[in-house]
XYZ file of N, CA and C in Angstrom:
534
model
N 8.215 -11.840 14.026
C 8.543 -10.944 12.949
C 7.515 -9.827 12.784
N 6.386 -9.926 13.692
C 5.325 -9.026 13.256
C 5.421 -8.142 14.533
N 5.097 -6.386 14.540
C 5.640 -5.723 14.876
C 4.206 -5.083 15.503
N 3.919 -4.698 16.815
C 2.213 -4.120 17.488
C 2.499 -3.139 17.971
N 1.531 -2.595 18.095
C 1.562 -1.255 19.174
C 0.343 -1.522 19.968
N 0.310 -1.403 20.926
C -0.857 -1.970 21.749
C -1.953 -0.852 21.897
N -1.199 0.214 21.525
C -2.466 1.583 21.785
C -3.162 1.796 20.241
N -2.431 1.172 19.459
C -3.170 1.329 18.031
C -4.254 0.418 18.068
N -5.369 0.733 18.032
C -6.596 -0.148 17.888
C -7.832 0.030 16.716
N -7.576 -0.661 15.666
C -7.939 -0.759 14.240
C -9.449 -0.496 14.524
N -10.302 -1.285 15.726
C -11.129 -0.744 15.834
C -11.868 0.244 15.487
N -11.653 1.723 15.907
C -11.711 2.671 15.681
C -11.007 3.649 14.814
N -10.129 2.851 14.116
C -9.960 3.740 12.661
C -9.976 2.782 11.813
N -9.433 3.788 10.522
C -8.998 3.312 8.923
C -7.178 2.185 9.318
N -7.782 0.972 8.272
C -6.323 0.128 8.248
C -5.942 0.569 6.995
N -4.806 1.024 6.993
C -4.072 1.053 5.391
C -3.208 0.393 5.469
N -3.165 0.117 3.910
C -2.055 -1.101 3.980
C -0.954 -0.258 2.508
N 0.441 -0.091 3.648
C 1.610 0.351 2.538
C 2.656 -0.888 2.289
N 3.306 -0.554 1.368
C 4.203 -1.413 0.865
C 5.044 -1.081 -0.423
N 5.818 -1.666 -1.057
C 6.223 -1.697 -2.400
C 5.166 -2.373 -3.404
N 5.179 -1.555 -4.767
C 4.156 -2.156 -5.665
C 4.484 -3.951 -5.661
N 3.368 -4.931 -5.555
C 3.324 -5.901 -5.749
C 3.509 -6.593 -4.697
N 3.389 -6.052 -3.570
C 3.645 -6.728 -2.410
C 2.053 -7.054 -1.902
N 0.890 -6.953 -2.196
C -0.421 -7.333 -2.505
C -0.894 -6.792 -2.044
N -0.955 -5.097 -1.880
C -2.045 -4.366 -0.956
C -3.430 -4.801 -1.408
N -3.601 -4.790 -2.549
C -4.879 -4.150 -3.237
C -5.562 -5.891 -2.753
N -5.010 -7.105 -3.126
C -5.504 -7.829 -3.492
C -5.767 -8.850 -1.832
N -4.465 -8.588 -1.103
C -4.451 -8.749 0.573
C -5.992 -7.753 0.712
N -5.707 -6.089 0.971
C -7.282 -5.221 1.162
C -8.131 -6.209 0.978
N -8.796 -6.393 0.064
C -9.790 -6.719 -0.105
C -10.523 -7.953 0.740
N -9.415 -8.866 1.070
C -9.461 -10.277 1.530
C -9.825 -9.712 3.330
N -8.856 -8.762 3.953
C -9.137 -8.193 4.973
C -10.174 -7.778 5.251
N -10.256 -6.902 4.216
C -11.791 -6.062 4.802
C -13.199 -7.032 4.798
N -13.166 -8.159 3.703
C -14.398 -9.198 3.455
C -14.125 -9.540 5.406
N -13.328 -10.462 5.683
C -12.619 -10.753 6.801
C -13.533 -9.648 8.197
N -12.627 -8.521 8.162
C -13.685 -7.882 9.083
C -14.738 -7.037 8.956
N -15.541 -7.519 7.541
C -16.895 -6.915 7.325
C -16.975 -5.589 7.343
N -15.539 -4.716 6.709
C -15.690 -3.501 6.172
C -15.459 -2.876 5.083
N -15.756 -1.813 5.117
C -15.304 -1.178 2.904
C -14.390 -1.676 2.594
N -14.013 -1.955 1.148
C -12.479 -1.357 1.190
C -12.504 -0.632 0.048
N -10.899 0.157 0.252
C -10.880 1.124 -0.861
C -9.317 0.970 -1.214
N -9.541 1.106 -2.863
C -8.014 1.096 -3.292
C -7.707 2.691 -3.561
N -6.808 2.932 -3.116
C -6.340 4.375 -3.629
C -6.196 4.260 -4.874
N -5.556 3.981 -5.729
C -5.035 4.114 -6.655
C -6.464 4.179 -7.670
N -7.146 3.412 -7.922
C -8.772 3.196 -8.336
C -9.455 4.841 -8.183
N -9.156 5.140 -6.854
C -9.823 6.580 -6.227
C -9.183 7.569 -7.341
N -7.778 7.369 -7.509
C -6.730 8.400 -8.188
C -7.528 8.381 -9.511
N -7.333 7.343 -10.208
C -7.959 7.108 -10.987
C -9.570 7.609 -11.917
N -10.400 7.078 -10.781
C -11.527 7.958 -11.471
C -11.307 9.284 -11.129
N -10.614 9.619 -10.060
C -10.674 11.178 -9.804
C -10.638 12.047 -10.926
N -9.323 11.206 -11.652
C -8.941 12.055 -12.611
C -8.927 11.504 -14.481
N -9.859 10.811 -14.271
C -10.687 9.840 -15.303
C -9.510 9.766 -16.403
N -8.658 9.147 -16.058
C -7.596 8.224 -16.820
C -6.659 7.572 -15.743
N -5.965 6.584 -16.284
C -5.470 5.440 -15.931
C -4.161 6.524 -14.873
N -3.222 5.965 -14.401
C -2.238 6.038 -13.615
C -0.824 6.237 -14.319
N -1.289 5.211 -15.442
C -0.026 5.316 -16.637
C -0.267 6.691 -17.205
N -1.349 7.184 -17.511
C -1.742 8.549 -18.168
C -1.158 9.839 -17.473
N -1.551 9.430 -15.990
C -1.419 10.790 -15.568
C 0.094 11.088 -15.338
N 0.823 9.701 -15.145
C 2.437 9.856 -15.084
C 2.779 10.691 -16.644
N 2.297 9.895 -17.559
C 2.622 10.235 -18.846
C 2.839 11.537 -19.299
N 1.516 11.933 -18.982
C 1.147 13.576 -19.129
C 1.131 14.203 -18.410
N 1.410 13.991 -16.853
C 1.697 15.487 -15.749
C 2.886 14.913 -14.914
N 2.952 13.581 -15.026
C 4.754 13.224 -14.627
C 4.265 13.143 -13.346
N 5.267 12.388 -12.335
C 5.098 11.926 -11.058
C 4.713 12.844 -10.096
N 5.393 13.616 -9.914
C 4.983 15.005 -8.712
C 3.768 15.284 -8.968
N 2.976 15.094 -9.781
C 1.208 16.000 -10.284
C 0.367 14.208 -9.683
N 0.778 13.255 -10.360
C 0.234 12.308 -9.659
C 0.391 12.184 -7.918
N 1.840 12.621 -7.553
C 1.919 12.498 -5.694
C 1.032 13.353 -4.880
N 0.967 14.445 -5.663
C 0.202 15.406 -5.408
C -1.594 15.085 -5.065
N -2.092 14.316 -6.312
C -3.013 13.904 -6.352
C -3.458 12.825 -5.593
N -2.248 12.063 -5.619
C -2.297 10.790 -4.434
C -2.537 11.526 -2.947
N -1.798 12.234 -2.572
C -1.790 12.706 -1.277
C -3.282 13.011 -0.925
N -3.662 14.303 -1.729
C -5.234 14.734 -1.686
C -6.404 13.435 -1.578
N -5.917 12.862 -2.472
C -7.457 11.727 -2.553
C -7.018 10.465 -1.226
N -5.515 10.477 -0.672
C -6.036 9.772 0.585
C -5.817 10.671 1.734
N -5.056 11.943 1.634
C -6.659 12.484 2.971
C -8.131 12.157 2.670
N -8.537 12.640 1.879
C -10.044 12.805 1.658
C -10.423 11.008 2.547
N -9.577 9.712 1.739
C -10.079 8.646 2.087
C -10.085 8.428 3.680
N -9.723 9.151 4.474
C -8.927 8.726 5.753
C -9.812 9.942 6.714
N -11.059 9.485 6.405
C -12.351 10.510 6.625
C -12.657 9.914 8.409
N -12.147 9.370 9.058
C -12.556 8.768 10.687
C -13.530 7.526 10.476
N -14.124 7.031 9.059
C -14.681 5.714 9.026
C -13.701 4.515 9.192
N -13.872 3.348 9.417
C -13.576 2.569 9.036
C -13.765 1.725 8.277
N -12.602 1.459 7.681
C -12.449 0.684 6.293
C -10.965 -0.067 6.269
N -10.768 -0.287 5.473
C -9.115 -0.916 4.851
C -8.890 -0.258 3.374
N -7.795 0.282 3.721
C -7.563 1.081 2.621
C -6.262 0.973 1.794
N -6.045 0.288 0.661
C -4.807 -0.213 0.239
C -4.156 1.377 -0.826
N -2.558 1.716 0.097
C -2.260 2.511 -1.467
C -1.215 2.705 -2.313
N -0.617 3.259 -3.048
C 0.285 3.241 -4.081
C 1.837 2.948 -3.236
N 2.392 2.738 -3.558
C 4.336 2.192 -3.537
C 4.567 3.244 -2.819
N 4.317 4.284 -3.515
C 4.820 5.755 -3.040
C 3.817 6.466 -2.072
N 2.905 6.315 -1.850
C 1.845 7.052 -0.723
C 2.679 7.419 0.355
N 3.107 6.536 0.808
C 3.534 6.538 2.492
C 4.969 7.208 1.856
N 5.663 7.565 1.021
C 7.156 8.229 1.028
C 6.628 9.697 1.156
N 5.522 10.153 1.197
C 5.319 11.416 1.583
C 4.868 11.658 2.459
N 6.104 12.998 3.038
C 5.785 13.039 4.920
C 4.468 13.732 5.354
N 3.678 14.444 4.159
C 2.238 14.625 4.955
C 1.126 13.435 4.966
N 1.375 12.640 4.353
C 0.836 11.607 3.838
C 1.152 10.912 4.881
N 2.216 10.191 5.025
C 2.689 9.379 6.194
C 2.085 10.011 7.185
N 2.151 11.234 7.671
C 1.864 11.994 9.192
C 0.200 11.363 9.526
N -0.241 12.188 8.125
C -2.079 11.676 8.419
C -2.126 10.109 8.478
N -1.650 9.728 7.986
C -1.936 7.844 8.029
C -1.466 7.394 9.271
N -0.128 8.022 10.192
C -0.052 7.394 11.456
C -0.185 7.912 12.490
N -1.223 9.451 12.314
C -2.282 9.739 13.263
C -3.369 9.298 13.308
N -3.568 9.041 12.218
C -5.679 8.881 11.800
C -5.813 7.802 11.696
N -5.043 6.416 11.419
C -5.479 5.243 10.744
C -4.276 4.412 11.661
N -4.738 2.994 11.325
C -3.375 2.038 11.538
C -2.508 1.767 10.141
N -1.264 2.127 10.151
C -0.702 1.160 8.905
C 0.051 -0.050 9.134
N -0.372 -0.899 8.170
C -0.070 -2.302 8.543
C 1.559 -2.245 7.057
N 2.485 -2.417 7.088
C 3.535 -2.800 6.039
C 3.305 -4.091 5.461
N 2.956 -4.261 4.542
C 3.397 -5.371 3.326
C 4.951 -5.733 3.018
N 5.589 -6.219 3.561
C 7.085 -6.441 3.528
C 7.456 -7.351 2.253
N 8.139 -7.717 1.363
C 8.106 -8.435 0.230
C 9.617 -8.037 -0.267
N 10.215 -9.471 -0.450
C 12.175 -9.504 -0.769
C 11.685 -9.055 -2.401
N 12.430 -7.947 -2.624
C 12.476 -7.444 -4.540
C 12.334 -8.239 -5.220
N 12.685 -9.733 -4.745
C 12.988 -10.924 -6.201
C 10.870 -11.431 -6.292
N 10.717 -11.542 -4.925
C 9.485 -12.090 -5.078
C 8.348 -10.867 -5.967
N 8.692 -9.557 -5.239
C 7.894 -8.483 -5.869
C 8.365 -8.699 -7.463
N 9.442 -8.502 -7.891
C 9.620 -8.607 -9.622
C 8.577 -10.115 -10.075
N 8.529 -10.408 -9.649
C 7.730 -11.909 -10.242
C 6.440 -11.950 -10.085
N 5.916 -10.762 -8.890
C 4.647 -10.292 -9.321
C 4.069 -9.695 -9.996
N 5.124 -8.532 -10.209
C 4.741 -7.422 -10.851
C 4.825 -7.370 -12.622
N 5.864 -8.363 -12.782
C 5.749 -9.078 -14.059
C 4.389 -9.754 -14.977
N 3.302 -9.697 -13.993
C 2.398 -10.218 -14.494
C 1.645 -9.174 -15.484
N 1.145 -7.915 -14.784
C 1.262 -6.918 -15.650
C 1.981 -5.943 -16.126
N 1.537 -5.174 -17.398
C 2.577 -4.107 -17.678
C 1.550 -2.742 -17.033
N 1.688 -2.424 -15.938
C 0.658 -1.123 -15.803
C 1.606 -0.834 -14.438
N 2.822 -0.537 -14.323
C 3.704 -0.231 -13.633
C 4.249 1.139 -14.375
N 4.020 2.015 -14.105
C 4.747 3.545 -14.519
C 6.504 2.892 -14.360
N 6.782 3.310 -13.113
C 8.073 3.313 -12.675
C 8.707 2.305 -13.485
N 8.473 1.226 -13.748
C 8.776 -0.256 -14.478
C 9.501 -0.371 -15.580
N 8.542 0.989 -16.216
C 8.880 0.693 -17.807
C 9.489 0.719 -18.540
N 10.055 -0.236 -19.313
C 11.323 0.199 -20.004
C 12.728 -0.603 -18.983
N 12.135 -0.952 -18.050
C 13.749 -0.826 -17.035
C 13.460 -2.733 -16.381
N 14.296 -2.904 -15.834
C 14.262 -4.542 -15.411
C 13.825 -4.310 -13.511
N 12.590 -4.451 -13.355
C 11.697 -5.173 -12.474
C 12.765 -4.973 -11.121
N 13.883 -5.875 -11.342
C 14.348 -6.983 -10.194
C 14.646 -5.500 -9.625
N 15.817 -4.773 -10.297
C 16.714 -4.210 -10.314
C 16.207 -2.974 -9.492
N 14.585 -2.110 -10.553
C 14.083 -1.308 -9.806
C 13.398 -1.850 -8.268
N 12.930 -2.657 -8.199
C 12.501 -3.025 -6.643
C 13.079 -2.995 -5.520
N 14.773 -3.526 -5.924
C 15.920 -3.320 -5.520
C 16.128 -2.150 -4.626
N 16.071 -1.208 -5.301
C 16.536 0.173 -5.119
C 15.609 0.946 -4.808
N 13.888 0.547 -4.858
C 12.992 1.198 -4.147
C 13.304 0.608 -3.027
N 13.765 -0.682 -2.763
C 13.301 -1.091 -1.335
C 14.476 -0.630 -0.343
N 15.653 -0.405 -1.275
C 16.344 0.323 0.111
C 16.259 1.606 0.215
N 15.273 2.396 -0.594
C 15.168 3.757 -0.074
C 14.039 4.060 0.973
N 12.566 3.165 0.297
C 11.802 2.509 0.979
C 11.521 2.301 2.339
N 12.183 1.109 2.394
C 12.034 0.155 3.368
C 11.948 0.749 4.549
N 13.069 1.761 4.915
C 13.032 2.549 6.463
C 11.875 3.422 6.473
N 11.697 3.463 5.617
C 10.333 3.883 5.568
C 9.123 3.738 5.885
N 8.813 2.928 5.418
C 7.676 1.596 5.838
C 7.890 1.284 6.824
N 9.237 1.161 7.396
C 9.262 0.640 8.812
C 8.929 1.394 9.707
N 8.260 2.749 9.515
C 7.544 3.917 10.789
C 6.387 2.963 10.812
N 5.098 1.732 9.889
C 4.621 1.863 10.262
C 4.324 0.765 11.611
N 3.399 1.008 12.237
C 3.762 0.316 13.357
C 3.212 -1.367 13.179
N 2.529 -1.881 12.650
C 2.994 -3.051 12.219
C 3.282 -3.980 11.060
N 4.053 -4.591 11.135
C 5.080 -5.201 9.814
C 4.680 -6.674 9.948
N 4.166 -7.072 8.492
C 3.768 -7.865 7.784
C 4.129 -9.289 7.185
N 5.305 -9.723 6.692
C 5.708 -10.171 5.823
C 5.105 -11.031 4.517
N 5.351 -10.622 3.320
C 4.494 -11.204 2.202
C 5.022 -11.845 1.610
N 4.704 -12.897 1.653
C 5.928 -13.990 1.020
C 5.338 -15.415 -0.206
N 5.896 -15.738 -0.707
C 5.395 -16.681 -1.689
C 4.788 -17.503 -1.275
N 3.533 -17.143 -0.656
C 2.613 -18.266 -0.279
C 0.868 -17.404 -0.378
N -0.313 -18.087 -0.624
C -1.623 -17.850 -0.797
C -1.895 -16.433 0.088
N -2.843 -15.734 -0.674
C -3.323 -14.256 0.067
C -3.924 -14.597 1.298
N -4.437 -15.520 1.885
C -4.906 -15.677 2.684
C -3.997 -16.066 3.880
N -2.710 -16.296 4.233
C -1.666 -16.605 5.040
C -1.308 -14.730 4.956
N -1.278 -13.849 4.128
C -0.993 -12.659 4.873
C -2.183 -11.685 5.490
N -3.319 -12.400 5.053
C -4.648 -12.101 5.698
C -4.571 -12.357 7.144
N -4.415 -13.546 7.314
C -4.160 -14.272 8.733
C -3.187 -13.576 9.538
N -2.147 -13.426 9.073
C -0.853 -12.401 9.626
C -1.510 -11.137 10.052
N -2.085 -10.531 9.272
C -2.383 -8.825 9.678
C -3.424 -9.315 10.894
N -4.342 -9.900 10.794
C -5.786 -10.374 11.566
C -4.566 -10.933 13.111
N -3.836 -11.530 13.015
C -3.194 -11.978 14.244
C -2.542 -10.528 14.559
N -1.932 -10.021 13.903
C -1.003 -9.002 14.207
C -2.008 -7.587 15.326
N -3.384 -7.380 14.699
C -4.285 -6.055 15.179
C -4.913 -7.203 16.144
N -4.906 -8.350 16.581
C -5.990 -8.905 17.423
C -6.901 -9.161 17.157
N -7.608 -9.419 15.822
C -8.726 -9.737 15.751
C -9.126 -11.161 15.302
């Protein structure tokens, strides 16, 4: 089920990790990068102090396009030729300059996750923009089939499934060879 490219070699670049919200970039990242003893960085965190309020704020008050915008900028900037693991927003990778730089410059690894399991994550908190107000299952639903072909440019696929962060740790680590 897991998907390689043999000329992509994590080695020498940035791993990002895309997906749908709740499919565990941030919390998979971190476990990875401890794993192969490099940075990691959450985009969204980056967005964040960039623009010294929360994510909910900046949707609030400059609405999605001013946040994509901002997303885009702060992961070029992240996707500097170091290596690291770099986890980012739902929406990062739906933008085609965004996507372009991430699957020239970096490896992206997909976080794959069925809508029912993502709603039951994402339920844990309320700090979901897109979310609010609306039923979980339903929106995941309908990101993931606009999504999904999406995610599937990148060249390897993941699956995240109801079991410990450390079984999709293991997955990505088998998947790049290391």
């Amino acid at each position: 089920m897991l998907q390689n490219q043999a000329n992509m070699d994590w080695r020498d670049r940035p791993i990002v990790l895309v997906g749908l919200m709740g499919a565990g970039k941030t919390t998979v990242g971190r476990r990875l990068a401890q794993r192969l003893r490099l940075p990691f960085v959450d985009a969204d965190a980056e967005i964040e102090a960039a623009a010294g309020m929360s994510i909910t704020e900046i949707f609030d008050r400059f609405g999605e396009s001013y946040f994509r915008d901002g997303e885009r900028r702060v992961i070029a900037r992240l996707i500097d030729g170091t290596r690291k693991v770099i986890a980012t927003g739902g929406g990062a990778f739906m933008n085609a300059e965004t996507r372009a730089l991430i699957l020239e410059r970096a490896l992206a690894v997909w976080l794959d996750a069925n809508p029912a399991v993502l709603a039951e994550r994402v339920a844990r908190r309320d700090t979901r923009p897109l979310l609010r107000n609306r039923d979980p299952h339903q929106v995941l639903r309908e990101l993931a089939e606009k999504r999904n072909p999406v995610y599937a440019m990148a060249p390897i696929r993941v699956p995240s499934h109801h079991a410990p962060h450390e079984v999709t740790v293991r997955a990505i680590l088998e998947a790049i060879g290391a």
